[in-house]
Coordinates of C-alpha atoms and ligand atoms in Angstrom, one line a residue:
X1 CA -26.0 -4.8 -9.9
X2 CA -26.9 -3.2 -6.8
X3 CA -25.7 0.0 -6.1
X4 CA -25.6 2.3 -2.9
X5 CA -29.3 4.0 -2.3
X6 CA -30.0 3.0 1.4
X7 CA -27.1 4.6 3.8
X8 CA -27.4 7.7 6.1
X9 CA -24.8 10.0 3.0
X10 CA -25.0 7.7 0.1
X11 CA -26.1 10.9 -1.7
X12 CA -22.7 11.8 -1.1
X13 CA -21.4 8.8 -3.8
X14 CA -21.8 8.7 -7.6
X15 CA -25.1 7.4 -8.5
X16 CA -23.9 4.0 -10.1
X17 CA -21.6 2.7 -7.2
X18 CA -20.2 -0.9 -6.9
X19 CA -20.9 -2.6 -4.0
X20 CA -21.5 -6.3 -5.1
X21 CA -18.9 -9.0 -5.2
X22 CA -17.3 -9.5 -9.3
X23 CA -16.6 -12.8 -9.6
X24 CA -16.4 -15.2 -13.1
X25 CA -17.1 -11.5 -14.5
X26 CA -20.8 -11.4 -12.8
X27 CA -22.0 -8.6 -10.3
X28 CA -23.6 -10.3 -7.3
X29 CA -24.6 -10.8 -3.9
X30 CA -22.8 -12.6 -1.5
X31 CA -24.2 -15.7 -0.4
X32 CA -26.7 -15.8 1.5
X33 CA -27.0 -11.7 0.9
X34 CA -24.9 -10.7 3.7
X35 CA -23.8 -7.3 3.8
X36 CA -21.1 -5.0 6.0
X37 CA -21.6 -1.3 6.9
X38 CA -18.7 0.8 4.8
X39 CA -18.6 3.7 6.9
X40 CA -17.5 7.9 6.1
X41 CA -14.8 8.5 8.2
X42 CA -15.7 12.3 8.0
X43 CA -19.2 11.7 10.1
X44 CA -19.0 8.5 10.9
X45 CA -22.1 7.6 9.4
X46 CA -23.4 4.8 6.9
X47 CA -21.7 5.6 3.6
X48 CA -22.0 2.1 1.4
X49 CA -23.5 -1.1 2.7
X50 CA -21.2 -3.8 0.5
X51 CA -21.9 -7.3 -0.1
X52 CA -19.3 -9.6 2.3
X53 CA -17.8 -12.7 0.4
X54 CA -18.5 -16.2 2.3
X55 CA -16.1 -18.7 2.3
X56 CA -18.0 -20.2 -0.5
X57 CA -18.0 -16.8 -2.6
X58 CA -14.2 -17.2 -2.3
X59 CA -14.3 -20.4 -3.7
X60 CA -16.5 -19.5 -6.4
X61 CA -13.4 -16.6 -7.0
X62 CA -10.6 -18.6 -7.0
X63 CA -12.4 -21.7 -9.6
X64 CA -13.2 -18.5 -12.1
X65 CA -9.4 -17.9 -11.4
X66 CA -8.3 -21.3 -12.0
X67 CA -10.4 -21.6 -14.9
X68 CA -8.6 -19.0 -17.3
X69 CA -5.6 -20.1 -16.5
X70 CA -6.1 -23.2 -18.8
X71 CA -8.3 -20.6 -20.6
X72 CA -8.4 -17.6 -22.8
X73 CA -6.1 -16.0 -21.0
X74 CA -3.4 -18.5 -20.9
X75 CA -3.7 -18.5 -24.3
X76 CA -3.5 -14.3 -24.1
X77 CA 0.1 -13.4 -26.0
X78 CA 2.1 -11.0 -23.8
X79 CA 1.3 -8.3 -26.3
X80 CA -2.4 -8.1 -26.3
X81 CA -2.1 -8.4 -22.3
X82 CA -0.5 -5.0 -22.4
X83 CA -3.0 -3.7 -24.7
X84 CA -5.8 -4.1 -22.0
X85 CA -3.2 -3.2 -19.3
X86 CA -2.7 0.2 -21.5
X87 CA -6.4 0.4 -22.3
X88 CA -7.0 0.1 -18.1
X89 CA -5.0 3.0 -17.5
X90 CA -6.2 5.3 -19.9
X91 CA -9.8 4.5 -18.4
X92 CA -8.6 5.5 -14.9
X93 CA -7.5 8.3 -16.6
X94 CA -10.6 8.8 -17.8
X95 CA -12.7 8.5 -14.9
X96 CA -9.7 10.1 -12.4
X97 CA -12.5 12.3 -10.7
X98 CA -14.8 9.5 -9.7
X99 CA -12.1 7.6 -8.3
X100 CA -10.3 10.2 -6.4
X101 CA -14.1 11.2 -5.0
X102 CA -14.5 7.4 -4.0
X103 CA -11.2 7.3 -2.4
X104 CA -11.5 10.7 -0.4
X105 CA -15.2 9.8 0.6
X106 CA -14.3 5.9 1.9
X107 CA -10.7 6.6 3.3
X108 CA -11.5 10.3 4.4
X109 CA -8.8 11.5 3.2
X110 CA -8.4 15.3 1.3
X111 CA -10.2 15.0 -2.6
X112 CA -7.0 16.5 -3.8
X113 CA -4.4 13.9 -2.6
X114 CA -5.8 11.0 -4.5
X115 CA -6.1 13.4 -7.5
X116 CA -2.4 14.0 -7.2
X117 CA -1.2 10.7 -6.3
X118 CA -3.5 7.7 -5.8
X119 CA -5.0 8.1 -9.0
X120 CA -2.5 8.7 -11.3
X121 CA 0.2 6.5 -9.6
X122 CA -2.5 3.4 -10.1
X123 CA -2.8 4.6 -13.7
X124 CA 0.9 5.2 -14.5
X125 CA 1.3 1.5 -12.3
X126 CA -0.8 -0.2 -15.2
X127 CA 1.0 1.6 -17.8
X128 CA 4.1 0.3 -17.1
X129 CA 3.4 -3.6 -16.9
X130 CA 1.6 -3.0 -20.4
X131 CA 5.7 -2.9 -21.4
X132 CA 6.6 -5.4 -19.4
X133 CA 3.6 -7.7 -20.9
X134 CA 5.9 -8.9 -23.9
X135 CA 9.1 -8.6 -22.9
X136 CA 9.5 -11.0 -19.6
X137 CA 11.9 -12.9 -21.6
X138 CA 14.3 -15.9 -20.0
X139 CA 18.6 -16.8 -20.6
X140 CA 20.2 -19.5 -22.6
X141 CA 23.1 -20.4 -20.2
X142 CA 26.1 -22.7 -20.8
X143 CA 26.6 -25.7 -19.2
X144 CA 29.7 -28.2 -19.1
X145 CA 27.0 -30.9 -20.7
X146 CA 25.2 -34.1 -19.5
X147 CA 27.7 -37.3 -19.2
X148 CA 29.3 -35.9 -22.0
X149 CA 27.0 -35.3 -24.2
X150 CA 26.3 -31.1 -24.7
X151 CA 23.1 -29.9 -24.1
X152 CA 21.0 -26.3 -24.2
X153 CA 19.6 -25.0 -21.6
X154 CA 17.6 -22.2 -20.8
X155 CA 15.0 -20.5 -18.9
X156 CA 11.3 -19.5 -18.9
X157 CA 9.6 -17.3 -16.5
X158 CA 6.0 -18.1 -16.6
X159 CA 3.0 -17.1 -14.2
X160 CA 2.7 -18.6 -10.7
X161 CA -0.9 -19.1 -10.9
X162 CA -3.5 -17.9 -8.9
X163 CA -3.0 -15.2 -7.0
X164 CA -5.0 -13.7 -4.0
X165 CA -4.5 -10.4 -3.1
X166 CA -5.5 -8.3 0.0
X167 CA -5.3 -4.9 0.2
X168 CA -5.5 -2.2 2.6
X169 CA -7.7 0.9 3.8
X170 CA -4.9 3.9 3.3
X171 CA -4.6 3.8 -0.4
X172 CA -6.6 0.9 -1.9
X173 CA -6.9 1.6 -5.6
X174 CA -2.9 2.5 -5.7
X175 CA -2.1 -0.7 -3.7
X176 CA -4.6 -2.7 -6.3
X177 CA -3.1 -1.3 -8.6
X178 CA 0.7 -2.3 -7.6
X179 CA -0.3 -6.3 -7.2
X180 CA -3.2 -6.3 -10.5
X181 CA -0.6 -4.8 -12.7
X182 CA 2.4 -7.2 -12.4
X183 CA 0.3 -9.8 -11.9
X184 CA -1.9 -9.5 -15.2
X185 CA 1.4 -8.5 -16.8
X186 CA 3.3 -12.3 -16.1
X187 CA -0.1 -14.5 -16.8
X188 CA -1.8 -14.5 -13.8
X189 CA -5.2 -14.7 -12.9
X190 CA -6.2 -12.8 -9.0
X191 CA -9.0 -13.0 -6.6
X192 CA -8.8 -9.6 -4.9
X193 CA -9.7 -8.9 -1.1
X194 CA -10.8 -5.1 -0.6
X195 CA -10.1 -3.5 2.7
X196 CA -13.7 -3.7 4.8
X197 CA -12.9 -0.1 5.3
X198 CA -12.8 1.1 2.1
X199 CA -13.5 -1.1 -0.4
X200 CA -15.4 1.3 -3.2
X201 CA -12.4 2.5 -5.9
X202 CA -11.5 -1.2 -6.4
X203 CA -14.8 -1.9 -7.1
X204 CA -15.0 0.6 -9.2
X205 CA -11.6 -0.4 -10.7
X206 CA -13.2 -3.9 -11.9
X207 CA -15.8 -2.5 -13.7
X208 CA -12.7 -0.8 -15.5
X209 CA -10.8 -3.5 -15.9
X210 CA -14.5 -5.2 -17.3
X211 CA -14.7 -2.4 -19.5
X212 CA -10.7 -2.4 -21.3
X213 CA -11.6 -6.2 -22.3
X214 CA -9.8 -8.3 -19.4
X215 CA -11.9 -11.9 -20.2
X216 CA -13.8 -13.0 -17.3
X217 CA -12.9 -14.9 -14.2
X218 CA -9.4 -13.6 -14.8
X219 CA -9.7 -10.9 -11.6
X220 CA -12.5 -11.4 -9.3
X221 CA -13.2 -9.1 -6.4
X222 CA -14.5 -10.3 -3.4
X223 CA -14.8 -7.8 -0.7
X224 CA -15.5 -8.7 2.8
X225 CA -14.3 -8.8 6.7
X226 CA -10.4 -10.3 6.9
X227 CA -10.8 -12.6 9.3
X228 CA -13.8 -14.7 7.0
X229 CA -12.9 -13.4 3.2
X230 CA -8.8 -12.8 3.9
X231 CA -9.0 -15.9 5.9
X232 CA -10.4 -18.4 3.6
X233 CA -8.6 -16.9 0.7
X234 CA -5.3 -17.5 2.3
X235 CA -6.3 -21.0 3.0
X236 CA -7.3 -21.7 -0.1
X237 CA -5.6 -25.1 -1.3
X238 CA -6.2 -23.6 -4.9
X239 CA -4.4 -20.2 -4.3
X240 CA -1.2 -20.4 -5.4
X241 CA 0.6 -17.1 -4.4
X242 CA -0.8 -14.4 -1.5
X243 CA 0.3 -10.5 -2.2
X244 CA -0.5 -9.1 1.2
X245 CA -0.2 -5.7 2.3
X246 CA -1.2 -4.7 6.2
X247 CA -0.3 -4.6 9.3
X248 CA 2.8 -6.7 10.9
X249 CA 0.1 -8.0 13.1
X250 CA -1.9 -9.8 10.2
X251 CA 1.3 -10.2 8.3
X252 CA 2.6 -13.1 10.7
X253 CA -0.9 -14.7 10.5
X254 CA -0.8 -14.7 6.8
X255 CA 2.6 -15.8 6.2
X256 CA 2.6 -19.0 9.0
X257 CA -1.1 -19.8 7.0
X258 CA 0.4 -19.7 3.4
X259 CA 3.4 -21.9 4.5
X260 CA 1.0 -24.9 5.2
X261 CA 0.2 -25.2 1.7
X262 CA 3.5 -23.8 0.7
X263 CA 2.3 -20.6 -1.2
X264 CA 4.4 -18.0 -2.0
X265 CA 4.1 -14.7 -0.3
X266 CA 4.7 -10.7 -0.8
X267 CA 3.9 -9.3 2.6
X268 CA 4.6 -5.5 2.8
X269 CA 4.2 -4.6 6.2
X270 CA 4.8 -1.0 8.5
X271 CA 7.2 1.0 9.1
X272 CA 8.6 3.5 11.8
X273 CA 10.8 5.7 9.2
X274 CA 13.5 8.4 10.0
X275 CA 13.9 11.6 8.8
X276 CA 17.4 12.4 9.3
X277 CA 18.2 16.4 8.7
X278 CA 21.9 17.0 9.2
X279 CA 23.4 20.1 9.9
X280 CA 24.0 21.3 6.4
X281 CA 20.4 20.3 5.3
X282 CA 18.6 22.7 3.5
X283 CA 16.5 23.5 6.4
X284 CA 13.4 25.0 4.7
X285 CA 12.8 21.8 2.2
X286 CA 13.9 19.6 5.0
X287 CA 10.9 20.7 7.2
X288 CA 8.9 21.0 4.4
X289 CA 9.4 17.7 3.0
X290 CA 9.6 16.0 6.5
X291 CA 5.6 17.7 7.4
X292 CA 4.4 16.1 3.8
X293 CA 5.8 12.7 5.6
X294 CA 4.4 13.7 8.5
X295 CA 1.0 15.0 7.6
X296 CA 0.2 13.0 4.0
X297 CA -2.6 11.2 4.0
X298 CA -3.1 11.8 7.5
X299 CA 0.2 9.9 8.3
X300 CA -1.5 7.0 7.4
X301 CA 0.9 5.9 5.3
X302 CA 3.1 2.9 5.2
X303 CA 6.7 5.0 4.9
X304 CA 5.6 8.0 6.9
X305 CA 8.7 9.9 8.5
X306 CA 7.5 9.5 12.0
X307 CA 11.0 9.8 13.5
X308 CA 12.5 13.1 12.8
X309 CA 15.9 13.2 13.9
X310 CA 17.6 16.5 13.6
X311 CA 21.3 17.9 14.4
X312 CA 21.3 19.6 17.6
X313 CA 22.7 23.2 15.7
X314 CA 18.7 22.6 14.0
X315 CA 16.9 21.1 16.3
X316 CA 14.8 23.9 17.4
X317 CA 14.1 25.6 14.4
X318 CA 12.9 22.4 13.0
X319 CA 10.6 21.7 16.0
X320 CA 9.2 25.0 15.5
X321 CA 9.0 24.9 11.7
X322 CA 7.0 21.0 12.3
X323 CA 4.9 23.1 14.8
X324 CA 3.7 25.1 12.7
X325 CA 3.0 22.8 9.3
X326 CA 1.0 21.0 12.1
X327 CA -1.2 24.2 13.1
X328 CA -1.5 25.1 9.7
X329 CA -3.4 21.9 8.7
X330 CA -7.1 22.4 7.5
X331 CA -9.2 19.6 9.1
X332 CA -12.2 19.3 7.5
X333 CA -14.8 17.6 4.6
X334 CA -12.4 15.4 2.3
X335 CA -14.5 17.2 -0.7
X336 CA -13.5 20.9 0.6
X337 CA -10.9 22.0 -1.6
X338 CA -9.7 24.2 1.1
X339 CA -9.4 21.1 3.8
X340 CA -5.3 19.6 3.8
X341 CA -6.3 16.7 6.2
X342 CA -8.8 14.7 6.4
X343 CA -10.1 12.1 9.4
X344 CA -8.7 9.1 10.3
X345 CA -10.1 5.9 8.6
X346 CA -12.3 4.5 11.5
X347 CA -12.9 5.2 15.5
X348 CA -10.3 2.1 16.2
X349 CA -7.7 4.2 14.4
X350 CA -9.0 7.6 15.8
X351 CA -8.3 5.4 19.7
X352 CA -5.5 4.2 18.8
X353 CA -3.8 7.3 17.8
X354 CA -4.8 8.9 20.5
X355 CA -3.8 6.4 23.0
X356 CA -0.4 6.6 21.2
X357 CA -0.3 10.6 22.1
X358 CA -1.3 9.9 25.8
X359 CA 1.2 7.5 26.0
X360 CA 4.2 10.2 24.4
X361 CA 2.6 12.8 27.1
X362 CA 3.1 9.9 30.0
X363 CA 6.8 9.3 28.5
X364 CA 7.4 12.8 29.1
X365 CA 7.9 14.2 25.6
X366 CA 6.8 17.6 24.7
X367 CA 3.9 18.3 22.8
X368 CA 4.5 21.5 21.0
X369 CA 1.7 20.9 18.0
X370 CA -1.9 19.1 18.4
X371 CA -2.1 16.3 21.4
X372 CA -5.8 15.5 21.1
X373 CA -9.0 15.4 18.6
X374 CA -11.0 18.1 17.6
X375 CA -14.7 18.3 18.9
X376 CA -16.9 17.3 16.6
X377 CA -18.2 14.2 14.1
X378 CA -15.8 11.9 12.6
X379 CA -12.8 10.7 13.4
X380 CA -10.1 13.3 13.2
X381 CA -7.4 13.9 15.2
X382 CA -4.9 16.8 15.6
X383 CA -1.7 17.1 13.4
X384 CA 0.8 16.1 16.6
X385 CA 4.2 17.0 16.9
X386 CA 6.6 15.9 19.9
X387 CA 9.9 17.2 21.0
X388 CA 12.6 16.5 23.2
X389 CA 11.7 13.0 23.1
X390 CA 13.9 9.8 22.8
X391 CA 13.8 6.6 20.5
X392 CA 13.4 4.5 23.5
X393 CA 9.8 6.1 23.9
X394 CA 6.7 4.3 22.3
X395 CA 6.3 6.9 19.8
X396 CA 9.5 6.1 18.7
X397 CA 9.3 2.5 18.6
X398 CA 5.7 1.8 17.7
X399 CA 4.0 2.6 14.1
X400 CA 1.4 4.8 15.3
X401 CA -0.3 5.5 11.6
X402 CA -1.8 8.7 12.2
X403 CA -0.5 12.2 11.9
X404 CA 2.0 12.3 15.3
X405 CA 5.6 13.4 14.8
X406 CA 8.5 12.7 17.3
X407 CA 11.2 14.6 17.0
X408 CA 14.7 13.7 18.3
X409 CA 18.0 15.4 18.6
X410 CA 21.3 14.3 17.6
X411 CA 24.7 15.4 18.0
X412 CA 27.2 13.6 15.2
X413 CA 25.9 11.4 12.0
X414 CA 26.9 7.9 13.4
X415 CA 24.6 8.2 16.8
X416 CA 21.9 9.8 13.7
X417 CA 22.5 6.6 11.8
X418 CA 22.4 4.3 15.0
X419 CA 19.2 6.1 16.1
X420 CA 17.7 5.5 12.4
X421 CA 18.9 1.8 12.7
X422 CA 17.2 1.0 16.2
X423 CA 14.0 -0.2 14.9
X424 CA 12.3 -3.2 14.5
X425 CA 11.2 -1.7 10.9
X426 CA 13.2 -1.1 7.9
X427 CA 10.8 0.3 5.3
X428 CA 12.0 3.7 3.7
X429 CA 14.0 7.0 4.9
X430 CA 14.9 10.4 4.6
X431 CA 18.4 11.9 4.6
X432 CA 18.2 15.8 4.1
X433 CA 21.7 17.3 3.3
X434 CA 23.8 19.5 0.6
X435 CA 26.3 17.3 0.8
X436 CA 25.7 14.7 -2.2
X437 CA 28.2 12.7 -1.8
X438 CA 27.8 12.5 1.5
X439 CA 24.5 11.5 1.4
X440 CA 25.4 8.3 -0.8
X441 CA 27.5 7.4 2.2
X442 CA 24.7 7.8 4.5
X443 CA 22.1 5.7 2.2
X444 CA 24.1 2.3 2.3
X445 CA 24.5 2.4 6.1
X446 CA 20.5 3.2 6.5
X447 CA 18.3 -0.4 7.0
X448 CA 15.9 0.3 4.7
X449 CA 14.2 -0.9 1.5
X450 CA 14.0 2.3 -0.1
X451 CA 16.1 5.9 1.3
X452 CA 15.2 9.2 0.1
X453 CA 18.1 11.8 0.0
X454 CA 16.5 15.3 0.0
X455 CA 13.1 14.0 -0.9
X456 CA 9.9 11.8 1.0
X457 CA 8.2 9.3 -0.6
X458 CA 9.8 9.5 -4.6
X459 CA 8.1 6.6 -5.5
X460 CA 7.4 5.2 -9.2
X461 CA 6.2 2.1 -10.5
X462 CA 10.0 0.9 -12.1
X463 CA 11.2 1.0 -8.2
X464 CA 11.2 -2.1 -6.4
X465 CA 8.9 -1.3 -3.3
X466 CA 9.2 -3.0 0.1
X467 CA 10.9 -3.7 3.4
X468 CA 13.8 -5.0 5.8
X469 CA 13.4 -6.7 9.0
X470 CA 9.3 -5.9 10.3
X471 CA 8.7 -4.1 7.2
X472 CA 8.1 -7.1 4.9
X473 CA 8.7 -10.1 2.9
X474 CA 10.0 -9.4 -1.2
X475 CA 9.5 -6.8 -3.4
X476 CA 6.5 -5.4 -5.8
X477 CA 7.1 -3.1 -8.9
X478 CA 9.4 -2.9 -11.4
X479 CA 11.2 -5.7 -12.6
X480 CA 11.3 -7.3 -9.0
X481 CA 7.4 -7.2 -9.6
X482 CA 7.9 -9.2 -12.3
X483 CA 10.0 -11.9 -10.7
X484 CA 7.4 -11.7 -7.7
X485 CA 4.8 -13.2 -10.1
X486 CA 6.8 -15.6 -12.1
X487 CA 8.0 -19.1 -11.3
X488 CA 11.4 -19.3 -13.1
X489 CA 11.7 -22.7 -15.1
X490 CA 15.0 -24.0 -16.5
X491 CA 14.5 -26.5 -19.9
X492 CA 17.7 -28.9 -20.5
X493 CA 17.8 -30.1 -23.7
X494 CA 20.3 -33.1 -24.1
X495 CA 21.6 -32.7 -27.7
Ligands
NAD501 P1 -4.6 -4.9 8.4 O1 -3.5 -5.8 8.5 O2 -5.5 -4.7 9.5 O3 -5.6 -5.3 7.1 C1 -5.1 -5.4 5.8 C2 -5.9 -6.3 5.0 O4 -5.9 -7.6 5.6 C3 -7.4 -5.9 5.0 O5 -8.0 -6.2 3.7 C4 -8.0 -6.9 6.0 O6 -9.4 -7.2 5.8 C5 -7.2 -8.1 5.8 N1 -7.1 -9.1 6.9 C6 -7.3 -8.8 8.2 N2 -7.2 -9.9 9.0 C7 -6.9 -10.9 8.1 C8 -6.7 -12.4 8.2 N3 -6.7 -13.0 9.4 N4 -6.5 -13.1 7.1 C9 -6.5 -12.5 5.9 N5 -6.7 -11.2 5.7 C10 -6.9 -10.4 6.8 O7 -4.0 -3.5 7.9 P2 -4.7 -2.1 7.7 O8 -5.1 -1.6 9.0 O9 -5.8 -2.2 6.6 O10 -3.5 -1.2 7.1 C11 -2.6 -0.6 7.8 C12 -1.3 -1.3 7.8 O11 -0.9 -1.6 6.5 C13 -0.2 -0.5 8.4 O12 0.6 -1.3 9.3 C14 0.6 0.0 7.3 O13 2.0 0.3 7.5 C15 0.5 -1.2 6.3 N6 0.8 -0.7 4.9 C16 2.0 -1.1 4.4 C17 2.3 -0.7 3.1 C18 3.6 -1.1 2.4 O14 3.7 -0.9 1.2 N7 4.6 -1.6 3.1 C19 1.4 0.1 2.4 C20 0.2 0.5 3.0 C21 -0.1 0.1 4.3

């Protein structure tokens, strides 16, 4: 296997790191040896150089796929399936360090966060398809019988084949995690596209996954550039099923591709979600819970609360409150304990987010936090917040993934609730209010996949994950994860 000894801060990685292709349950080169620069967000230096599946690699991949399905692992009872499920997540448990390190040193992001949530949600992920494993059971349903004659009839769920799935650069081990787990769980074999930007815990995930006993060829990993690995994967007349997870942008691509050949999809997608704080919110773990959304991950997350929208009788106490979560941030080395954000993933990203607070400025909102990028290596950018601004403004309507806030007033619940509503996404939200009941109201009138009421973020891997409208195609986790991965079959027996 060849591991990472060549790069400008590979001293920075563990000694053994992945950076070959796993495919058929060999480590290897990519054909012809070709190779793409993983880089540290923090300097913006040379951190891995990993090998960059061909089309031919991804053939290779999905074959060993195809391969077990007829295999050993068709033949795999449910109940030994969630032994090496069970086994995986211990073993993540095990090495949580290593893959918190990997994830802080190729997303950039703060060593602690993936300690506290990457890691153990991707380990707590596998633990709880381990109990699905033997229990996907089907229904015997009556019938009024065949031409008279009565029959039993009943259903089966089994796997939908092979599965590709491509990941992305914000939290790639979790995201593996939440497509490997239901999809080893129903009988599935997958081919697994890293994000070129950060592509290291997943590698470092198949060697676990090697290591708990999974047979060979049943996941491959092949990681590589999206446009030449994601691309031919998607094509791929042999690939049953794609469980994407991107940008809206590459979503559309993805989804007209897969319906030549009829393949199912999963695509979740962005998301531009409010944070509504009514009047009789608890103001203090309102703005604290809405700077987490804000700030997490350096707001490069999927269901970040990038719309604040606050009652007018809170408006600027909140403002003020987001303004200064924002100044207290700690930019800095991932591995610093002391550091609470880290850099953005790339200089793209770093541009793009900037742009985005040039454009709030030019839209005349009012920057009371941030508004720029530090001096310096890497690519960070200021913790942003803007006020007085409206949902008409780019910042409001555009997913900006970084850490930029907008924050907008409101005078009575039903504009808060239109405001929340006038998106083209419909991932999660936030409803901050002592008034319980009232908040159940509120959450069946928000256009959302998932709404948080005095909370950001309560995720777990028994809730169905994933988006209205912009935000997505179906559902991963729980038992929706389940039916994601299955292909439900009804048996008629004429008796
Ligand atoms: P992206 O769409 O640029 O890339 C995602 C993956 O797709 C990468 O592995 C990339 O290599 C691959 N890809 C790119 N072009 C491809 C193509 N033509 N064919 C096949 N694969 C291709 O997204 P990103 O920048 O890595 O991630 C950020 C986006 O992901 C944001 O929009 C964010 O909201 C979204 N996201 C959504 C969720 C969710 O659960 N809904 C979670 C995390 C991130």
């Amino acid at each position: 296997m060849t591991v990472v000894d060549n790069t400008e801060v590979a001293d920075l990685l563990p000694a053994d790191t992945a950076v070959d292709l796993y495919v058929g349950g060999q480590w290897r080169a990519a054909a012809e040896g070709a190779t793409f620069d993983d880089l540290h967000p923090a300097s913006g230096r040379v951190l891995a150089r990993v090998a960059s599946a061909s089309a031919t690699d991804v053939d290779d991949a999905v074959g060993a796929a195809r391969a077990q399905l007829d295999g050993e692992w068709g033949a795999t009872p449910g109940v030994v399936c969630g032994q090496i499920l069970s086994r995986v997540a211990e073993l993540i448990e095990r090495d949580a360090e290593i893959l918190a390190r990997l994830e802080a040193l190729d997303v950039g992001k703060p060593v602690g966060q993936p300690g506290m949530l990457d890691v153990p949600n991707a380990a707590a992920t596998f633990r709880h398809f381990a109990g699905w494993a033997d229990k996907i059971t089907g229904q015997t349903i009556p019938t009024a019988g065949y031409f008279g004659q009565p029959t039993l009839s009943y259903t089966v769920r089994e796997p939908v084949g092979v599965i590709g799935a491509i990941i992305p650069w914000n939290t790639p081990l979790m995201i593996a995690a939440w497509k490997l787990a239901p999809a080893l769980a129903a009988g599935n074999t997958v081919v697994v596209k890293p994000p070129e930007d950060a592509p290291l815990s997943i590698l470092h995930l198949a060697r676990l996954l090697q290591e708990a006993g999974l047979p060979d060829g049943v996941v491959n990993v092949v990681p590589g550039l999206g446009h030449i690995t994601g691309d031919a994967l998607v094509r791929h007349p042999d690939v049953d099923k794609i469980s994407f997870t991107g940008s809206p942008r590459v979503g559309k691509i993805i989804g007209a591709i897969a319906a030549e050949t009829f393949k199912r999809v999963t695509l979740e997608l962005g998301g531009k979600s409010p944070q509504i704080i009514l009047a009789d919110a608890d103001v203090d773990a309102a703005i604290n819970g809405t700077a987490m959304g804000l700030f997490f991950n350096q707001g490069e997350v999927c269901a970040a609360g990038t719309r604040v929208l606050v009652h007018r009788s809170l408006y600027d106490q909140v403002v003020d409150g987001l303004a200064a979560a924002a100044t207290a941030q700690v930019l800095g080395d991932p591995l610093a304990e002391t550091t609470t954000m880290g850099a953005l993933v790339n200089a793209t990203q770093r541009d793009t987010v900037l742009g985005y607070i040039e454009a709030g400025k030019r839209e005349g909102a009012r920057v009371v936090a941030g508004g720029g990028a530090p001096e310096g290596s890497g690519f960070f950018v200021q913790p942003t917040i803007f006020a007085d601004a409206t949902n008409d403004m780019t910042i409001a309507r555009e997913e900006i993934f970084g850490p930029v806030g907008t924050v907008i007033p409101f005078d009575d619940v039903e504009e808060a609730i239109a405001i929340a509503n006038d998106s083209q996404y419909g991932l999660a939200a936030s409803i901050w209010t002592r008034d319980i009941s009232y908040g159940h109201t509120l959450a069946g009138k928000v256009r959302a996949g998932a709404v948080w009421v005095n909370g950001w973020a309560a995720i777990d891997p028994a809730l169905p994950w994933g988006g209205m409208k912009t935000s997505g195609v179906g559902r991963e986790l729980g038992w929706a994860g389940i039916e994601a991965n299955t292909e439900e079959k009804v048996v008629t027996v004429v008796l």
